[in-house]
Short mmCIF file of C-alpha atoms and ligand atoms in Angstrom, two decimals:
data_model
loop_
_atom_site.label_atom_id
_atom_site.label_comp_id
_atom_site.label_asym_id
_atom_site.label_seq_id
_atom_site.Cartn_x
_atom_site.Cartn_y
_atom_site.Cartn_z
CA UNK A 1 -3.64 14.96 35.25
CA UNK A 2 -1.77 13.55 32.12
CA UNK A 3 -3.44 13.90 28.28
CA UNK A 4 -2.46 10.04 28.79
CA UNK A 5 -5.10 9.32 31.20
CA UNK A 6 -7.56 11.37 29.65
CA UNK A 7 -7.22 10.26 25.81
CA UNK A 8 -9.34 6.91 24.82
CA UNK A 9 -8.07 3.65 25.10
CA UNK A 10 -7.93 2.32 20.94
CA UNK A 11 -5.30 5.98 20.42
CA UNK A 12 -2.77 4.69 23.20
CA UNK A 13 -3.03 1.24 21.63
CA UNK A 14 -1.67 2.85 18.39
CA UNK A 15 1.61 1.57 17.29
CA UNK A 16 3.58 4.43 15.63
CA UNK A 17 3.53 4.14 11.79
CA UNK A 18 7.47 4.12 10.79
CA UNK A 19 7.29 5.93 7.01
CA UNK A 20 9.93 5.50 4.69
CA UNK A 21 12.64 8.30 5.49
CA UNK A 22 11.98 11.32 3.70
CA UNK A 23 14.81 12.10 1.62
CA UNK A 24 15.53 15.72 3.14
CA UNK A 25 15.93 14.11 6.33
CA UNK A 26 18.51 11.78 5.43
CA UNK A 27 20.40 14.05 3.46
CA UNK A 28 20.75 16.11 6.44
CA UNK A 29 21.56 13.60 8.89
CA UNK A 30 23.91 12.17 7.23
CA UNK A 31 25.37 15.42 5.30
CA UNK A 32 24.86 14.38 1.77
CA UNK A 33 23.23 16.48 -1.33
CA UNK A 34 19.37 15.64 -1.53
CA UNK A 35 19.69 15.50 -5.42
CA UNK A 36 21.94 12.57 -4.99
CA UNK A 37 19.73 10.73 -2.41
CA UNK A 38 17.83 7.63 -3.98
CA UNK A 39 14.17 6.75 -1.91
CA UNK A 40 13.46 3.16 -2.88
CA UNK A 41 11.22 3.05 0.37
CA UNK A 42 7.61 3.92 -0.10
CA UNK A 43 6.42 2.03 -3.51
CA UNK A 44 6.63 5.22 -5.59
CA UNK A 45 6.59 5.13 -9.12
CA UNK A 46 10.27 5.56 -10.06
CA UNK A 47 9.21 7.42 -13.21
CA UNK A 48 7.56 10.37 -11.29
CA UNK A 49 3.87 11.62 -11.98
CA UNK A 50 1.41 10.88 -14.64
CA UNK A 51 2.32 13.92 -16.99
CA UNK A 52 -1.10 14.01 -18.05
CA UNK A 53 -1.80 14.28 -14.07
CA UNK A 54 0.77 17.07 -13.60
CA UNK A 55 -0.99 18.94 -16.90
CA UNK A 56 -4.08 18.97 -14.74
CA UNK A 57 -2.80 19.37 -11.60
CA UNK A 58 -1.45 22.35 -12.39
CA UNK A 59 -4.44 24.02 -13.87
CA UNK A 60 -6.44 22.96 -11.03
CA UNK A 61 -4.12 25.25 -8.44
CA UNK A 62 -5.35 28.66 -9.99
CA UNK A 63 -8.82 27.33 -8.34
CA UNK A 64 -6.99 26.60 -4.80
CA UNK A 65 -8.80 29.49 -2.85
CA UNK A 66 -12.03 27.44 -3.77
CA UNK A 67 -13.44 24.15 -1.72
CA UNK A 68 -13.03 21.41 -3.79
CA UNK A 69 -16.23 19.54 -4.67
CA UNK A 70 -17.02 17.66 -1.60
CA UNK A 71 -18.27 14.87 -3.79
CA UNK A 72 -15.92 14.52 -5.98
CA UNK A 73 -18.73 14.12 -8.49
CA UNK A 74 -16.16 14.44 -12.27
CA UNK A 75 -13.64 11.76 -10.83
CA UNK A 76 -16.36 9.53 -9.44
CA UNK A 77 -17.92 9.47 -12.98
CA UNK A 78 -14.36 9.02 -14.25
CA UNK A 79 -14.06 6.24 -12.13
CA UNK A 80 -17.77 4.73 -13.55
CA UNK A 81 -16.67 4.65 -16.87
CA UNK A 82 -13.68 3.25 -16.31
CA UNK A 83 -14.76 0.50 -14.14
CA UNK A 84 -18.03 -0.11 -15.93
CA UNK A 85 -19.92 0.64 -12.29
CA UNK A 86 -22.06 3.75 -11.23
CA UNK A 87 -20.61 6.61 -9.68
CA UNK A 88 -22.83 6.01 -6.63
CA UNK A 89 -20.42 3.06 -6.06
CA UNK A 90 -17.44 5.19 -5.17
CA UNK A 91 -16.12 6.73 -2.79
CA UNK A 92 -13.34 8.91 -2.60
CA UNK A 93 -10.38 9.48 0.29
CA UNK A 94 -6.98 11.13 0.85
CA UNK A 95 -5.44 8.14 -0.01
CA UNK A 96 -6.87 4.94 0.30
CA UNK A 97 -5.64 4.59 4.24
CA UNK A 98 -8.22 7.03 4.93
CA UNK A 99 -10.93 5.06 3.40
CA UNK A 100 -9.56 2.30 5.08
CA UNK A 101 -9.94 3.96 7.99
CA UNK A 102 -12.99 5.51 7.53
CA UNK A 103 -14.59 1.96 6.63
CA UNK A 104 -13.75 1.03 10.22
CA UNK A 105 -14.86 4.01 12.09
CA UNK A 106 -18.08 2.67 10.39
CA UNK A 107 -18.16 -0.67 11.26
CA UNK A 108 -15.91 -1.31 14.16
CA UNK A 109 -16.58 -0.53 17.41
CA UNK A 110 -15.56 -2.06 21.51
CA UNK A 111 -16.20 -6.14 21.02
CA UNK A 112 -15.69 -6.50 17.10
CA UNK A 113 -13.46 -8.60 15.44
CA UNK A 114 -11.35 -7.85 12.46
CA UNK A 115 -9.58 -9.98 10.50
CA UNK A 116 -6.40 -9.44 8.55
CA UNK A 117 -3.05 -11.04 7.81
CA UNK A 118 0.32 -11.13 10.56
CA UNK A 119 2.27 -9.53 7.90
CA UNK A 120 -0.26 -7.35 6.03
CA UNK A 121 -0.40 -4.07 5.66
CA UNK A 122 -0.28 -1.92 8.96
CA UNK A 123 -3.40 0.09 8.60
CA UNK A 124 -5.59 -2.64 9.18
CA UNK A 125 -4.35 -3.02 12.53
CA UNK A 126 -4.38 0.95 13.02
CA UNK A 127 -7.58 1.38 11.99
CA UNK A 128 -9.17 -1.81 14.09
CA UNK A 129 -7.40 -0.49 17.33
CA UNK A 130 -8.14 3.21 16.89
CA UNK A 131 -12.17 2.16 17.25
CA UNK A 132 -12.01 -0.87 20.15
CA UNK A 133 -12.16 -3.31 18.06
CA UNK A 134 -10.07 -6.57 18.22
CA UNK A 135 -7.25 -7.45 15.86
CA UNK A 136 -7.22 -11.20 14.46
CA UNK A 137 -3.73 -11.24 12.91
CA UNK A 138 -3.81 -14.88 10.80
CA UNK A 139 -0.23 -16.82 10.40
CA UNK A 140 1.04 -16.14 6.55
CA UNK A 141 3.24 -19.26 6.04
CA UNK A 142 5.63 -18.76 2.84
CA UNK A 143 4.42 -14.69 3.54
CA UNK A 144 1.63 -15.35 1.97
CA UNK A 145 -2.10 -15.03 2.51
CA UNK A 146 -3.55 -18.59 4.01
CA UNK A 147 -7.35 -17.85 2.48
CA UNK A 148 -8.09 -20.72 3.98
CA UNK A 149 -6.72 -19.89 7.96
CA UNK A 150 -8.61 -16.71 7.21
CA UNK A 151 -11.76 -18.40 6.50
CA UNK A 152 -11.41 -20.20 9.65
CA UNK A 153 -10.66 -17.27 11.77
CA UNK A 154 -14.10 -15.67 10.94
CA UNK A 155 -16.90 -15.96 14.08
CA UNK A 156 -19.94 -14.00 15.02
CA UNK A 157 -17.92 -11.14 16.01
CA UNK A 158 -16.23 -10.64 12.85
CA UNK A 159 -17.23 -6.93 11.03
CA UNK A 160 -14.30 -6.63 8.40
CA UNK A 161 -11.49 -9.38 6.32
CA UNK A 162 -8.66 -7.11 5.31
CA UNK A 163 -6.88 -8.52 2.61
CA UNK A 164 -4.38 -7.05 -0.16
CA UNK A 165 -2.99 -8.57 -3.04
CA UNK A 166 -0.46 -8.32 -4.17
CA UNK A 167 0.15 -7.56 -0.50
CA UNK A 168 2.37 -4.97 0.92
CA UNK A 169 4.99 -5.63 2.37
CA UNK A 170 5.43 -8.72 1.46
CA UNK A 171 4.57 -8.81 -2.17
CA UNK A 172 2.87 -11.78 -2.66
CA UNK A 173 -0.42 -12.11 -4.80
CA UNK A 174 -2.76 -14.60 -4.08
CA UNK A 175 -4.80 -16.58 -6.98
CA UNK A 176 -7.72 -14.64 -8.44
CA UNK A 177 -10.13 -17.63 -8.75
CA UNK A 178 -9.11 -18.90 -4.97
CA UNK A 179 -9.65 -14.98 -4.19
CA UNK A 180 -12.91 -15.23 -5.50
CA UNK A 181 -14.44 -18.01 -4.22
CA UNK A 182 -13.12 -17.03 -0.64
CA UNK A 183 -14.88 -13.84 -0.73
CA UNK A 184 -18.21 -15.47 -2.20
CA UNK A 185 -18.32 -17.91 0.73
CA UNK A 186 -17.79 -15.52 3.79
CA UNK A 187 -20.69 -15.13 5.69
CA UNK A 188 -23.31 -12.15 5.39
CA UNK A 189 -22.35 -10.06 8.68
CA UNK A 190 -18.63 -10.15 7.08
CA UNK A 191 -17.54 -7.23 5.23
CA UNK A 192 -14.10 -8.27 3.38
CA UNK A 193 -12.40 -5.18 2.04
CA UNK A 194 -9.84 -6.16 -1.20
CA UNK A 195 -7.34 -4.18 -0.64
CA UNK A 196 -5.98 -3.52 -4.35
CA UNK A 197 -3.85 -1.01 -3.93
CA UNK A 198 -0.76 -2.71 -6.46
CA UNK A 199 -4.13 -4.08 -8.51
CA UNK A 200 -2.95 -2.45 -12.08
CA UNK A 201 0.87 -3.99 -11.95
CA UNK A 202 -0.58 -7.57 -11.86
CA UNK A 203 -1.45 -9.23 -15.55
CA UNK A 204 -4.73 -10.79 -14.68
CA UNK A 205 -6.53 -8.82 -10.68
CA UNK A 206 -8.98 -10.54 -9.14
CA UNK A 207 -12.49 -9.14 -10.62
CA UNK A 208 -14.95 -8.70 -7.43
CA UNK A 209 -17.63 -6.73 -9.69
CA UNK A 210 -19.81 -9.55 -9.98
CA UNK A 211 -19.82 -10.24 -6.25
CA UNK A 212 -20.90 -6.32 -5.66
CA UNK A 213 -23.33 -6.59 -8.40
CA UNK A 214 -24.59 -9.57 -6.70
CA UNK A 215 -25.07 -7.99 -3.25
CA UNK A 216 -22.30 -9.57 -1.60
CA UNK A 217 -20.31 -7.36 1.15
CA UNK A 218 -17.15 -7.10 -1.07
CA UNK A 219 -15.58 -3.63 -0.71
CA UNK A 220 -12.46 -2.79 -2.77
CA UNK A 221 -9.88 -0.03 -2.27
CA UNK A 222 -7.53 1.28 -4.78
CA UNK A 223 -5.29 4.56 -5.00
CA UNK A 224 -3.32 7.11 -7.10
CA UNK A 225 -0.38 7.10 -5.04
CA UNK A 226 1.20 3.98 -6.57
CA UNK A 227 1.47 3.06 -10.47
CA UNK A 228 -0.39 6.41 -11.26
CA UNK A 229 2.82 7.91 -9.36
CA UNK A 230 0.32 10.59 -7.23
CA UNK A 231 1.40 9.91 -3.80
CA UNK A 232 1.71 13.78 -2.61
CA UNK A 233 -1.73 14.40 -3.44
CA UNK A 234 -3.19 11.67 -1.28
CA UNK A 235 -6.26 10.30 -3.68
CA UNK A 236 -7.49 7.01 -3.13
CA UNK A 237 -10.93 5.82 -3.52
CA UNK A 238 -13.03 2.56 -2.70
CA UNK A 239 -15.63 0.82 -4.75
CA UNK A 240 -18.59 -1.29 -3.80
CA UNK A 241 -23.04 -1.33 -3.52
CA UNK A 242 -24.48 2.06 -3.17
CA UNK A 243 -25.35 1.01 0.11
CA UNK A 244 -22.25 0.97 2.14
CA UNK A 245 -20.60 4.31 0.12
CA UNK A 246 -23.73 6.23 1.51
CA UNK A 247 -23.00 5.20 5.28
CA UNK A 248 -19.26 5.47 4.39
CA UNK A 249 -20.78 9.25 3.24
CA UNK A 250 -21.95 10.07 6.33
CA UNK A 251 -18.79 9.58 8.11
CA UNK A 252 -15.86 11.56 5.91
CA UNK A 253 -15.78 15.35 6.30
CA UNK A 254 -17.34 17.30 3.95
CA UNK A 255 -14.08 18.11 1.98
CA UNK A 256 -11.96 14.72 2.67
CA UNK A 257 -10.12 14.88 -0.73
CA UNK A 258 -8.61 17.60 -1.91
CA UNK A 259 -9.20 19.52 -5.37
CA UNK A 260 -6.29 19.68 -7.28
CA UNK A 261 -5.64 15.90 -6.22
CA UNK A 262 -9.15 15.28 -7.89
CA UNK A 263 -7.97 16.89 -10.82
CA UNK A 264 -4.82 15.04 -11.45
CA UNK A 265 -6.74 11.11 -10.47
CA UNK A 266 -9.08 12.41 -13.26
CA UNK A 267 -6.23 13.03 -15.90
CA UNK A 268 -4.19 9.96 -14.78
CA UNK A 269 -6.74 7.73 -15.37
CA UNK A 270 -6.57 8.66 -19.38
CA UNK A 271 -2.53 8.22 -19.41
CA UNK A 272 -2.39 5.34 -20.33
CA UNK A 273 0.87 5.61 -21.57
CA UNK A 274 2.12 6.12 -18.79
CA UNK A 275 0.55 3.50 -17.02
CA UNK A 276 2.11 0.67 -19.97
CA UNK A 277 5.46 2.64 -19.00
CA UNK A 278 5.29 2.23 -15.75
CA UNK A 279 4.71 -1.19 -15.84
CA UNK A 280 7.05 -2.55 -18.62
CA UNK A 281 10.03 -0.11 -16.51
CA UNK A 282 8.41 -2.10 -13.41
CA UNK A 283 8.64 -5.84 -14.74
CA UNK A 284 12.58 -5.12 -15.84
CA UNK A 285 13.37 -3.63 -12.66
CA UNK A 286 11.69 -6.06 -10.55
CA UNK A 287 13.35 -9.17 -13.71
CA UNK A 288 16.80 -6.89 -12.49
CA UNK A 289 16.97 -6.47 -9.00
CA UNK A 290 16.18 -10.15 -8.58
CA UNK A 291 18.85 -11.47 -10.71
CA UNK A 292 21.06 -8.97 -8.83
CA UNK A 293 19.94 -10.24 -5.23
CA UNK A 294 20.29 -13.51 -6.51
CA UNK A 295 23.98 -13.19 -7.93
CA UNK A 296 25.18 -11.81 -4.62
CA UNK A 297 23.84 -14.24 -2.29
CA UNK A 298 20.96 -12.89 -1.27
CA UNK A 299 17.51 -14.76 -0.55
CA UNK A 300 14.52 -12.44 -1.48
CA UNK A 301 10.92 -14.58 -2.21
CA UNK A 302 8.87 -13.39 -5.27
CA UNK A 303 7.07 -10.39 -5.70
CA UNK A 304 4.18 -9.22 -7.90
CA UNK A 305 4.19 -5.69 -7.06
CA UNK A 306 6.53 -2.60 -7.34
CA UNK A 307 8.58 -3.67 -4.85
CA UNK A 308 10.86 -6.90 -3.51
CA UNK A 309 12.00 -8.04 -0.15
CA UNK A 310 14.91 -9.05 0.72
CA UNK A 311 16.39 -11.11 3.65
CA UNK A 312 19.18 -9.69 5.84
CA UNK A 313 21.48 -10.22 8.84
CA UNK A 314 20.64 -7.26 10.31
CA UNK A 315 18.61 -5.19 8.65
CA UNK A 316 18.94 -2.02 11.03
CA UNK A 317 22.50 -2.12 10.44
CA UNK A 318 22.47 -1.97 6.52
CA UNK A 319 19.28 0.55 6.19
CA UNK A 320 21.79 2.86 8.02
CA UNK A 321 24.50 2.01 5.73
CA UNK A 322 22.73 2.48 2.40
CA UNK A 323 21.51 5.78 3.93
CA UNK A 324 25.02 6.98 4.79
CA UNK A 325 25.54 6.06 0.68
CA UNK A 326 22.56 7.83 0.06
CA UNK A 327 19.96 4.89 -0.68
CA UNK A 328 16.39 4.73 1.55
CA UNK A 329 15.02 1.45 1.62
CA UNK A 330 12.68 0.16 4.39
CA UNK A 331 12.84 -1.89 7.55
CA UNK A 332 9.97 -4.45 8.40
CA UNK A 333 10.26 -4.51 12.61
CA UNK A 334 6.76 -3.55 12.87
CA UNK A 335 5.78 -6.21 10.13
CA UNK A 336 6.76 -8.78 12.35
CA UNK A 337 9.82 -9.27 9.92
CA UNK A 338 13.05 -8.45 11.89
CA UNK A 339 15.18 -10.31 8.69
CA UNK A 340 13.90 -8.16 6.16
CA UNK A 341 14.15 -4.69 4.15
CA UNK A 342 12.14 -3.94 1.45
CA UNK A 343 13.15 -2.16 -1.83
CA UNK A 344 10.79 -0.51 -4.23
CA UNK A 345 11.95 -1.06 -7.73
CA UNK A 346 13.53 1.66 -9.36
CA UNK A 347 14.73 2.77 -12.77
CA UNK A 348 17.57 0.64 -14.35
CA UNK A 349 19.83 3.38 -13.05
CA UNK A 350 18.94 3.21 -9.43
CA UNK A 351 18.29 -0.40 -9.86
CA UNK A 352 22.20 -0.61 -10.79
CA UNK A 353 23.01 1.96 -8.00
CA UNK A 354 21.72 0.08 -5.44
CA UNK A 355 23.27 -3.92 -6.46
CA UNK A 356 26.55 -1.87 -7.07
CA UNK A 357 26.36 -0.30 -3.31
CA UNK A 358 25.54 -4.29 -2.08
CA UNK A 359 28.58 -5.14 -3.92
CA UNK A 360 30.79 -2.67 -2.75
CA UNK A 361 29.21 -3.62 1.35
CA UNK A 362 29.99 -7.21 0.58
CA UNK A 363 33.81 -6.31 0.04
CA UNK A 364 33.96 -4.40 3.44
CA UNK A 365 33.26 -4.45 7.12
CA UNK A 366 29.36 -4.19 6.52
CA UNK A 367 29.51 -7.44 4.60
CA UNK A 368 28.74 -9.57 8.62
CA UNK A 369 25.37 -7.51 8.60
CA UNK A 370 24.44 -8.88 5.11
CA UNK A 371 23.03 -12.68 5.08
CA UNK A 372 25.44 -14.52 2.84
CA UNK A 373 24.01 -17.81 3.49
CA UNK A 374 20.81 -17.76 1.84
CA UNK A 375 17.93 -20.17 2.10
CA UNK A 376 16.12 -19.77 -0.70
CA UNK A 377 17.90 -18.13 -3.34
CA UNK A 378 16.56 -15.75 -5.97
CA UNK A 379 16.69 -17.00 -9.36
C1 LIG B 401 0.33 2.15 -0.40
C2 LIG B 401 -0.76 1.27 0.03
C3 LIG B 401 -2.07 1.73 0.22
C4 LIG B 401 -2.57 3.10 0.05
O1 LIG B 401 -1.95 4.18 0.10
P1 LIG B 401 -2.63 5.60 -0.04
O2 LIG B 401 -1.49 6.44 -0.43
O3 LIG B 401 -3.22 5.94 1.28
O4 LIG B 401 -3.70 5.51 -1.09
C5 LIG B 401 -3.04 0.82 0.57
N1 LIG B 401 -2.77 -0.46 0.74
C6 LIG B 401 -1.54 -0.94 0.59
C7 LIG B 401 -1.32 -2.40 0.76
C8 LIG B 401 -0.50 -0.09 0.24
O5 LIG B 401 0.73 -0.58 0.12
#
């Protein structure tokens, strides 16, 4: 007998998740020194780790024979100050996919619906089809989120509404007032989980407190891995009533996040230098690469997060040719977006690295693979 015919029906559903390309791996594959290899693949903060993070970090390993604390009790308080909330109303994951996840291993069983967006984020669909439930993937016309399609999508079988925004990987934001009143008027079996993982890079987030303080089922995600530049140490937490962070309790492990990563959320949430860095390098990267895109041709639709698509002939072809000249960026196939890479916003440098590759592709035999004719160009 095959494992294949013995292992439960939502894990051979699974799509494989495609990562962005680690940067050893393309170094060797395509013989090149890993110091010169530029990842613009994976939304990481160009400018490294919090250093106030690192500080901590770093303390926090001459404790790494101990178990971390389970309930992550300092950065939950951290996390209550700085959200004006209690620290009952956190919960803490490695990485916010795993709260994600966790959320639906809660709610989601054989029969129930969730909703989410046809370009969104791929853990939503993971996490629906690893428990039986059923996927409701809504059209995003323009790549954006239709609040209003979603709305209309909801029925009695609906447990969760995914929805980021800005959303990944598309990088469109929807409006914080239209955000609002969508999640105030979903029904009361409906949990919608606000997925705000690129939340601190936008001038003005959508503020569901009131909603939670009000009893409505709003859960909200966020993570360290992004603007707070912690990705390795996988910390993400979610934020909501008392009420569904017990049940969401009694389904992590006793010791879901790790210690030192506790260490370093706690510390990055006080650098808040480094946060205003991040996000001033952020805006003239993002101002940059657009202009760039824009000057040679290329069509690539606004973006109010860390990172910018842009639309390709063949994508597969050119994410093969900026790796051979060292660059990583990321293909979309399993986003439903076979015309599109995304790029994560770099430093000026890289920012310049990358146009100046484009440039040189245009001049050669790669420039067929790159869409000259765009539709809508950037500005
Ligand atoms: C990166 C990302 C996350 C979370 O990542 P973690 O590293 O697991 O915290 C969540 N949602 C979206 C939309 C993301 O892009």
């Amino acid at each position: 007998m095959k494992y294949q015919e013995l292992v439960k029906p939502g894990v051979l559903s699974q799509p494989v998740y495609e990562p962005g390309r680690p940067i050893e791996d393309v170094a060797r594959e395509f013989g090149l020194d890993p110091d010169g290899v530029l990842k613009m693949a994976s939304n990481e903060n160009p400018l490294g780790p919090s250093p106030l993070a690192l500080e901590a970090a770093a303390k926090a390993m001459r404790q790494a024979h101990l178990y971390p604390d389970g309930g992550a009790n300092r950065l939950r308080e951290k996390l209550a100050s700085t959200h004006a909330l209690k620290p009952e109303q956190f919960f803490i994951g490695t990485g916010s996919n795993e709260v994600m996840v966790l959320l639906a291993q809660a709610f989601v069983g054989a029969g129930d619906e969730v909703i989410f967006g046809e370009h969104a984020f791929i853990v939503y669909k993971f996490a629906t089809l690893l428990f039986g439930g059923t996927p409701v993937a809504v059209p995003m016309p323009g790549l954006k989120h239709d609040l209003n399609a979603m709305a209309r999508a909801v029925t009695d079988k609906t447990r969760i509404i995914f929805l980021p925004s800005p959303n990944n990987p598309t990088g469109m934001a929807n409006d914080p007032a239209e955000l609002l009143a969508f999640a105030a008027d979903l029904p009361e079996h409906v949990i919608f989980c606000f997925d705000e993982a690129y939340a601190e890079y936008l001038e003005a987030p959508a503020d569901m407190r009131p909603l939670i303080e009000a009893g409505r089922k709003v859960f909200c995600t966020r993570t360290f891995s992004k603007i707070y530049g912690l990705a390795s140490f996988r910390i993400g937490y979610g934020y909501g009533s008392p009420e569904i962070i017990r049940l969401l309790n009694q389904v992590r492990q006793p010791f879901n996040s790790n210690g030192v990563g506790q260490a370093a959320a706690v510390a990055a949430l006080d650098d808040h230098d480094f946060v205003a860095r991040s996000r001033e390098v952020n805006r003239a990267g993002m101002d940059q690469l657009r202009a760039g895109f824009g000057r040679l041709g290329f069509a690539c639709p606004e973006s109010a997060a860390n990172f910018v698509l842009l639309e390709v002939e063949n994508p597969g072809q050119i994410f093969k040719a900026l790796q051979q000249r060292g660059i990583i960026v990321r293909p979309l196939q399993g986003y439903g977006l076979p015309r599109h890479l995304r790029v994560t916003v770099g430093t000026a440098e890289e920012n310049t690295r990358l146009l100046n590759t484009l440039e040189e592709m245009l001049a050669g035999p790669e420039a067929a693979w790159l869409k000259k004719e765009a539709t809508e160009r950037c500005n």
